[in-house]
Every structure is written in structure tokens, then in C-alpha cells.
PDB file of N, CA and C in Angstrom:
ATOM      1  N   MET A  20       0.070  92.930  38.532  1.00 84.00           N
ATOM      2  CA  MET A  20      -0.784  91.956  39.177  1.00 84.00           C
ATOM      3  C   MET A  20      -2.088  92.645  39.567  1.00 84.00           C
ATOM      4  N   THR A  21      -3.186  92.016  39.268  1.00 88.00           N
ATOM      5  CA  THR A  21      -4.479  92.595  39.594  1.00 88.00           C
ATOM      6  C   THR A  21      -4.835  92.298  41.046  1.00 88.00           C
ATOM      7  N   ALA A  22      -5.891  92.959  41.506  1.00 86.00           N
ATOM      8  CA  ALA A  22      -6.347  92.750  42.885  1.00 86.00           C
ATOM      9  C   ALA A  22      -6.850  91.321  43.078  1.00 86.00           C
ATOM     10  N   ILE A  23      -7.475  90.773  42.063  1.00 88.00           N
ATOM     11  CA  ILE A  23      -7.989  89.399  42.159  1.00 88.00           C
ATOM     12  C   ILE A  23      -6.838  88.402  42.270  1.00 88.00           C
ATOM     13  N   GLU A  24      -5.807  88.608  41.460  1.00 92.00           N
ATOM     14  CA  GLU A  24      -4.648  87.708  41.525  1.00 92.00           C
ATOM     15  C   GLU A  24      -3.981  87.772  42.897  1.00 92.00           C
ATOM     16  N   GLN A  25      -3.828  88.987  43.429  1.00 93.00           N
ATOM     17  CA  GLN A  25      -3.229  89.130  44.759  1.00 93.00           C
ATOM     18  C   GLN A  25      -4.109  88.483  45.819  1.00 93.00           C
ATOM     19  N   TYR A  26      -5.419  88.625  45.670  1.00 92.00           N
ATOM     20  CA  TYR A  26      -6.349  87.998  46.610  1.00 92.00           C
ATOM     21  C   TYR A  26      -6.198  86.474  46.582  1.00 92.00           C
ATOM     22  N   LEU A  27      -6.087  85.908  45.387  1.00 94.00           N
ATOM     23  CA  LEU A  27      -5.938  84.453  45.279  1.00 94.00           C
ATOM     24  C   LEU A  27      -4.630  83.971  45.901  1.00 94.00           C
ATOM     25  N   ILE A  28      -3.564  84.716  45.704  1.00 95.00           N
ATOM     26  CA  ILE A  28      -2.278  84.352  46.322  1.00 95.00           C
ATOM     27  C   ILE A  28      -2.381  84.432  47.840  1.00 95.00           C
ATOM     28  N   ASP A  29      -2.991  85.516  48.342  1.00 95.00           N
ATOM     29  CA  ASP A  29      -3.140  85.672  49.792  1.00 95.00           C
ATOM     30  C   ASP A  29      -4.041  84.593  50.384  1.00 95.00           C
ATOM     31  N   THR A  30      -5.081  84.197  49.654  1.00 95.00           N
ATOM     32  CA  THR A  30      -5.970  83.138  50.126  1.00 95.00           C
ATOM     33  C   THR A  30      -5.237  81.802  50.181  1.00 95.00           C
ATOM     34  N   TYR A  31      -4.451  81.526  49.164  1.00 95.00           N
ATOM     35  CA  TYR A  31      -3.660  80.289  49.146  1.00 95.00           C
ATOM     36  C   TYR A  31      -2.663  80.277  50.307  1.00 95.00           C
ATOM     37  N   ARG A  32      -1.987  81.384  50.510  1.00 96.00           N
ATOM     38  CA  ARG A  32      -1.004  81.482  51.585  1.00 96.00           C
ATOM     39  C   ARG A  32      -1.679  81.299  52.956  1.00 96.00           C
ATOM     40  N   ALA A  33      -2.848  81.907  53.146  1.00 96.00           N
ATOM     41  CA  ALA A  33      -3.568  81.770  54.414  1.00 96.00           C
ATOM     42  C   ALA A  33      -4.002  80.324  54.641  1.00 96.00           C
ATOM     43  N   ALA A  34      -4.420  79.644  53.582  1.00 96.00           N
ATOM     44  CA  ALA A  34      -4.830  78.247  53.721  1.00 96.00           C
ATOM     45  C   ALA A  34      -3.638  77.363  54.094  1.00 96.00           C
ATOM     46  N   ARG A  35      -2.490  77.653  53.515  1.00 96.00           N
ATOM     47  CA  ARG A  35      -1.288  76.867  53.823  1.00 96.00           C
ATOM     48  C   ARG A  35      -0.815  77.065  55.266  1.00 96.00           C
ATOM     49  N   HIS A  36      -1.083  78.253  55.823  1.00 96.00           N
ATOM     50  CA  HIS A  36      -0.657  78.563  57.186  1.00 96.00           C
ATOM     51  C   HIS A  36      -1.781  78.373  58.210  1.00 96.00           C
ATOM     52  N   HIS A  37      -2.912  77.821  57.760  1.00 96.00           N
ATOM     53  CA  HIS A  37      -4.068  77.573  58.624  1.00 96.00           C
ATOM     54  C   HIS A  37      -4.537  78.859  59.297  1.00 96.00           C
ATOM     55  N   GLU A  38      -4.624  79.923  58.507  1.00 95.00           N
ATOM     56  CA  GLU A  38      -5.101  81.216  58.981  1.00 95.00           C
ATOM     57  C   GLU A  38      -6.409  81.552  58.278  1.00 95.00           C
ATOM     58  N   ALA A  39      -7.089  82.579  58.776  1.00 94.00           N
ATOM     59  CA  ALA A  39      -8.337  83.026  58.155  1.00 94.00           C
ATOM     60  C   ALA A  39      -8.015  83.705  56.819  1.00 94.00           C
ATOM     61  N   PRO A  40      -8.831  83.458  55.808  1.00 93.00           N
ATOM     62  CA  PRO A  40      -8.572  84.096  54.514  1.00 93.00           C
ATOM     63  C   PRO A  40      -8.861  85.598  54.575  1.00 93.00           C
ATOM     64  N   PRO A  41      -8.211  86.373  53.736  1.00 90.00           N
ATOM     65  CA  PRO A  41      -8.465  87.816  53.722  1.00 90.00           C
ATOM     66  C   PRO A  41      -9.836  88.113  53.104  1.00 90.00           C
ATOM     67  N   PRO A  42     -10.385  89.291  53.382  1.00 87.00           N
ATOM     68  CA  PRO A  42     -11.666  89.642  52.749  1.00 87.00           C
ATOM     69  C   PRO A  42     -11.476  89.838  51.252  1.00 87.00           C
ATOM     70  N   PRO A  43     -12.469  89.491  50.450  1.00 87.00           N
ATOM     71  CA  PRO A  43     -12.330  89.671  49.001  1.00 87.00           C
ATOM     72  C   PRO A  43     -12.234  91.150  48.635  1.00 87.00           C
ATOM     73  N   PRO A  44     -11.588  91.470  47.529  1.00 85.00           N
ATOM     74  CA  PRO A  44     -11.467  92.873  47.129  1.00 85.00           C
ATOM     75  C   PRO A  44     -12.832  93.479  46.835  1.00 85.00           C
ATOM     76  N   GLY A  45     -13.002  94.706  47.274  1.00 83.00           N
ATOM     77  CA  GLY A  45     -14.262  95.404  47.058  1.00 83.00           C
ATOM     78  C   GLY A  45     -15.290  95.181  48.135  1.00 83.00           C
ATOM     79  N   ARG A  46     -14.988  94.370  49.119  1.00 82.00           N
ATOM     80  CA  ARG A  46     -15.981  94.035  50.132  1.00 82.00           C
ATOM     81  C   ARG A  46     -16.345  95.238  50.994  1.00 82.00           C
ATOM     82  N   HIS A  47     -15.394  96.119  51.258  1.00 83.00           N
ATOM     83  CA  HIS A  47     -15.632  97.244  52.147  1.00 83.00           C
ATOM     84  C   HIS A  47     -15.777  98.566  51.393  1.00 83.00           C
ATOM     85  N   ASP A  48     -16.000  98.515  50.093  1.00 84.00           N
ATOM     86  CA  ASP A  48     -16.111  99.742  49.306  1.00 84.00           C
ATOM     87  C   ASP A  48     -17.317 100.571  49.710  1.00 84.00           C
ATOM     88  N   VAL A  49     -18.452  99.943  49.923  1.00 86.00           N
ATOM     89  CA  VAL A  49     -19.664 100.675  50.283  1.00 86.00           C
ATOM     90  C   VAL A  49     -19.486 101.345  51.636  1.00 86.00           C
ATOM     91  N   ALA A  50     -18.875 100.650  52.576  1.00 88.00           N
ATOM     92  CA  ALA A  50     -18.642 101.238  53.899  1.00 88.00           C
ATOM     93  C   ALA A  50     -17.701 102.430  53.797  1.00 88.00           C
ATOM     94  N   ALA A  51     -16.707 102.361  52.939  1.00 86.00           N
ATOM     95  CA  ALA A  51     -15.770 103.477  52.770  1.00 86.00           C
ATOM     96  C   ALA A  51     -16.469 104.692  52.166  1.00 86.00           C
ATOM     97  N   VAL A  52     -17.354 104.469  51.202  1.00 85.00           N
ATOM     98  CA  VAL A  52     -18.098 105.575  50.595  1.00 85.00           C
ATOM     99  C   VAL A  52     -19.034 106.196  51.621  1.00 85.00           C
ATOM    100  N   ARG A  53     -19.693 105.377  52.416  1.00 87.00           N
ATOM    101  CA  ARG A  53     -20.577 105.913  53.460  1.00 87.00           C
ATOM    102  C   ARG A  53     -19.802 106.733  54.484  1.00 87.00           C
ATOM    103  N   ALA A  54     -18.627 106.248  54.859  1.00 90.00           N
ATOM    104  CA  ALA A  54     -17.813 106.984  55.824  1.00 90.00           C
ATOM    105  C   ALA A  54     -17.374 108.324  55.246  1.00 90.00           C
ATOM    106  N   ALA A  55     -17.009 108.356  53.965  1.00 87.00           N
ATOM    107  CA  ALA A  55     -16.619 109.615  53.330  1.00 87.00           C
ATOM    108  C   ALA A  55     -17.795 110.580  53.273  1.00 87.00           C
ATOM    109  N   ARG A  56     -18.973 110.076  52.973  1.00 84.00           N
ATOM    110  CA  ARG A  56     -20.162 110.928  52.927  1.00 84.00           C
ATOM    111  C   ARG A  56     -20.486 111.490  54.302  1.00 84.00           C
ATOM    112  N   THR A  57     -20.412 110.637  55.319  1.00 87.00           N
ATOM    113  CA  THR A  57     -20.684 111.087  56.680  1.00 87.00           C
ATOM    114  C   THR A  57     -19.680 112.150  57.107  1.00 87.00           C
ATOM    115  N   TYR A  58     -18.414 111.950  56.750  1.00 89.00           N
ATOM    116  CA  TYR A  58     -17.387 112.931  57.105  1.00 89.00           C
ATOM    117  C   TYR A  58     -17.645 114.259  56.388  1.00 89.00           C
ATOM    118  N   ALA A  59     -18.041 114.208  55.119  1.00 84.00           N
ATOM    119  CA  ALA A  59     -18.339 115.433  54.373  1.00 84.00           C
ATOM    120  C   ALA A  59     -19.514 116.173  55.004  1.00 84.00           C
ATOM    121  N   GLN A  60     -20.531 115.442  55.441  1.00 85.00           N
ATOM    122  CA  GLN A  60     -21.661 116.079  56.104  1.00 85.00           C
ATOM    123  C   GLN A  60     -21.241 116.668  57.450  1.00 85.00           C
ATOM    124  N   PHE A  61     -20.388 115.988  58.176  1.00 89.00           N
ATOM    125  CA  PHE A  61     -19.880 116.494  59.438  1.00 89.00           C
ATOM    126  C   PHE A  61     -19.095 117.791  59.221  1.00 89.00           C
ATOM    127  N   ARG A  62     -18.205 117.789  58.205  1.00 89.00           N
ATOM    128  CA  ARG A  62     -17.430 118.995  57.927  1.00 89.00           C
ATOM    129  C   ARG A  62     -18.335 120.153  57.525  1.00 89.00           C
ATOM    130  N   ALA A  63     -19.417 119.877  56.825  1.00 85.00           N
ATOM    131  CA  ALA A  63     -20.349 120.930  56.439  1.00 85.00           C
ATOM    132  C   ALA A  63     -20.977 121.562  57.675  1.00 85.00           C
ATOM    133  N   VAL A  64     -21.365 120.752  58.626  1.00 87.00           N
ATOM    134  CA  VAL A  64     -21.967 121.278  59.852  1.00 87.00           C
ATOM    135  C   VAL A  64     -20.947 122.093  60.638  1.00 87.00           C
ATOM    136  N   VAL A  65     -19.734 121.592  60.751  1.00 90.00           N
ATOM    137  CA  VAL A  65     -18.690 122.304  61.486  1.00 90.00           C
ATOM    138  C   VAL A  65     -18.372 123.639  60.813  1.00 90.00           C
ATOM    139  N   ASP A  66     -18.391 123.673  59.482  1.00 89.00           N
ATOM    140  CA  ASP A  66     -18.110 124.901  58.737  1.00 89.00           C
ATOM    141  C   ASP A  66     -19.309 125.841  58.668  1.00 89.00           C
ATOM    142  N   GLY A  67     -20.450 125.416  59.170  1.00 88.00           N
ATOM    143  CA  GLY A  67     -21.639 126.262  59.181  1.00 88.00           C
ATOM    144  C   GLY A  67     -22.471 126.196  57.920  1.00 88.00           C
ATOM    145  N   ARG A  68     -22.254 125.186  57.096  1.00 83.00           N
ATOM    146  CA  ARG A  68     -23.046 125.013  55.879  1.00 83.00           C
ATOM    147  C   ARG A  68     -24.144 123.987  56.126  1.00 83.00           C
ATOM    148  N   ALA A  69     -25.071 123.921  55.197  1.00 78.00           N
ATOM    149  CA  ALA A  69     -26.138 122.930  55.297  1.00 78.00           C
ATOM    150  C   ALA A  69     -25.562 121.545  54.991  1.00 78.00           C
ATOM    151  N   ALA A  70     -25.904 120.580  55.821  1.00 76.00           N
ATOM    152  CA  ALA A  70     -25.410 119.208  55.640  1.00 76.00           C
ATOM    153  C   ALA A  70     -26.442 118.415  54.857  1.00 76.00           C
ATOM    154  N   GLU A  71     -26.453 118.605  53.551  1.00 74.00           N
ATOM    155  CA  GLU A  71     -27.415 117.892  52.716  1.00 74.00           C
ATOM    156  C   GLU A  71     -26.746 116.697  52.060  1.00 74.00           C
ATOM    157  N   HIS A  72     -27.559 115.866  51.504  1.00 71.00           N
ATOM    158  CA  HIS A  72     -27.050 114.681  50.815  1.00 71.00           C
ATOM    159  C   HIS A  72     -26.248 115.129  49.608  1.00 71.00           C
ATOM    160  N   PRO A  73     -25.069 114.549  49.359  1.00 65.00           N
ATOM    161  CA  PRO A  73     -24.220 114.988  48.241  1.00 65.00           C
ATOM    162  C   PRO A  73     -24.888 114.871  46.875  1.00 65.00           C
ATOM    163  N   TRP A  74     -25.790 113.907  46.711  1.00 70.00           N
ATOM    164  CA  TRP A  74     -26.450 113.754  45.411  1.00 70.00           C
ATOM    165  C   TRP A  74     -27.343 114.940  45.110  1.00 70.00           C
ATOM    166  N   ARG A  75     -27.964 115.495  46.139  1.00 74.00           N
ATOM    167  CA  ARG A  75     -28.822 116.667  45.911  1.00 74.00           C
ATOM    168  C   ARG A  75     -28.018 117.830  45.381  1.00 74.00           C
ATOM    169  N   ALA A  76     -26.867 118.063  45.964  1.00 71.00           N
ATOM    170  CA  ALA A  76     -26.014 119.164  45.502  1.00 71.00           C
ATOM    171  C   ALA A  76     -25.550 118.916  44.064  1.00 71.00           C
ATOM    172  N   ALA A  77     -25.198 117.684  43.740  1.00 73.00           N
ATOM    173  CA  ALA A  77     -24.743 117.369  42.381  1.00 73.00           C
ATOM    174  C   ALA A  77     -25.871 117.560  41.370  1.00 73.00           C
ATOM    175  N   VAL A  78     -27.065 117.123  41.718  1.00 76.00           N
ATOM    176  CA  VAL A  78     -28.210 117.285  40.810  1.00 76.00           C
ATOM    177  C   VAL A  78     -28.535 118.764  40.641  1.00 76.00           C
ATOM    178  N   ARG A  79     -28.480 119.517  41.727  1.00 75.00           N
ATOM    179  CA  ARG A  79     -28.755 120.940  41.643  1.00 75.00           C
ATOM    180  C   ARG A  79     -27.742 121.639  40.740  1.00 75.00           C
ATOM    181  N   ARG A  80     -26.457 121.271  40.844  1.00 75.00           N
ATOM    182  CA  ARG A  80     -25.435 121.867  39.974  1.00 75.00           C
ATOM    183  C   ARG A  80     -25.690 121.533  38.515  1.00 75.00           C
ATOM    184  N   LEU A  81     -26.111 120.304  38.253  1.00 76.00           N
ATOM    185  CA  LEU A  81     -26.380 119.919  36.857  1.00 76.00           C
ATOM    186  C   LEU A  81     -27.582 120.652  36.293  1.00 76.00           C
ATOM    187  N   LEU A  82     -28.593 120.856  37.116  1.00 78.00           N
ATOM    188  CA  LEU A  82     -29.812 121.486  36.616  1.00 78.00           C
ATOM    189  C   LEU A  82     -29.711 123.003  36.522  1.00 78.00           C
ATOM    190  N   THR A  83     -28.845 123.629  37.287  1.00 81.00           N
ATOM    191  CA  THR A  83     -28.789 125.083  37.315  1.00 81.00           C
ATOM    192  C   THR A  83     -27.622 125.672  36.544  1.00 81.00           C
ATOM    193  N   ARG A  84     -26.720 124.853  36.035  1.00 70.00           N
ATOM    194  CA  ARG A  84     -25.597 125.421  35.298  1.00 70.00           C
ATOM    195  C   ARG A  84     -26.060 125.908  33.932  1.00 70.00           C
ATOM    196  N   PRO A  85     -25.471 126.977  33.450  1.00 72.00           N
ATOM    197  CA  PRO A  85     -25.868 127.502  32.139  1.00 72.00           C
ATOM    198  C   PRO A  85     -25.455 126.550  31.013  1.00 72.00           C
ATOM    199  N   ARG A  86     -26.314 126.408  30.077  1.00 69.00           N
ATOM    200  CA  ARG A  86     -26.053 125.553  28.917  1.00 69.00           C
ATOM    201  C   ARG A  86     -25.287 126.305  27.844  1.00 69.00           C
ATOM    202  N   PRO A  87     -24.266 125.692  27.259  1.00 69.00           N
ATOM    203  CA  PRO A  87     -23.566 126.371  26.162  1.00 69.00           C
ATOM    204  C   PRO A  87     -24.443 126.456  24.924  1.00 69.00           C
ATOM    205  N   CYS A  88     -24.306 127.521  24.177  1.00 65.00           N
ATOM    206  CA  CYS A  88     -25.128 127.708  22.975  1.00 65.00           C
ATOM    207  C   CYS A  88     -24.467 127.149  21.753  1.00 65.00           C
TER     208      CYS A  88
END
């Protein structure tokens, strides 16, 4: 069963019981990614490393890695 199918079943069930419908799947994905990023930056500060944006580190790794010949 996919997430959409489960969402539709839960929405139908909530309507039958006169309850609030559940949030649609994927609604809180951006908030979860932001929370993970914030936690990673917090851990960097606690560990004594620079708390930079994760994309900068990823771009730097891509640009500075040696190219295979």
C-alpha cells in the first residue's frame, strides 16, 4: 500500500468519525530537513568545528576531489 492510499483510507475513516483529517504525506518533509540541518550545525559547534551550510561543504568536496584519469 502506498502512502497516498493509506492517506485516503485515513481521511475516509476520519470523515466517518467526524474527526480532523490527517496531514497529507510529505507535508512536513521540509521542516524535517531543516531540523536535521540545524541539528548538524549544532553538533558541529559542540564538537568545535565550523558550523557552515551543508551545501557549501558538499560543493567544496566535489570541486576539490581528484579526478580519475
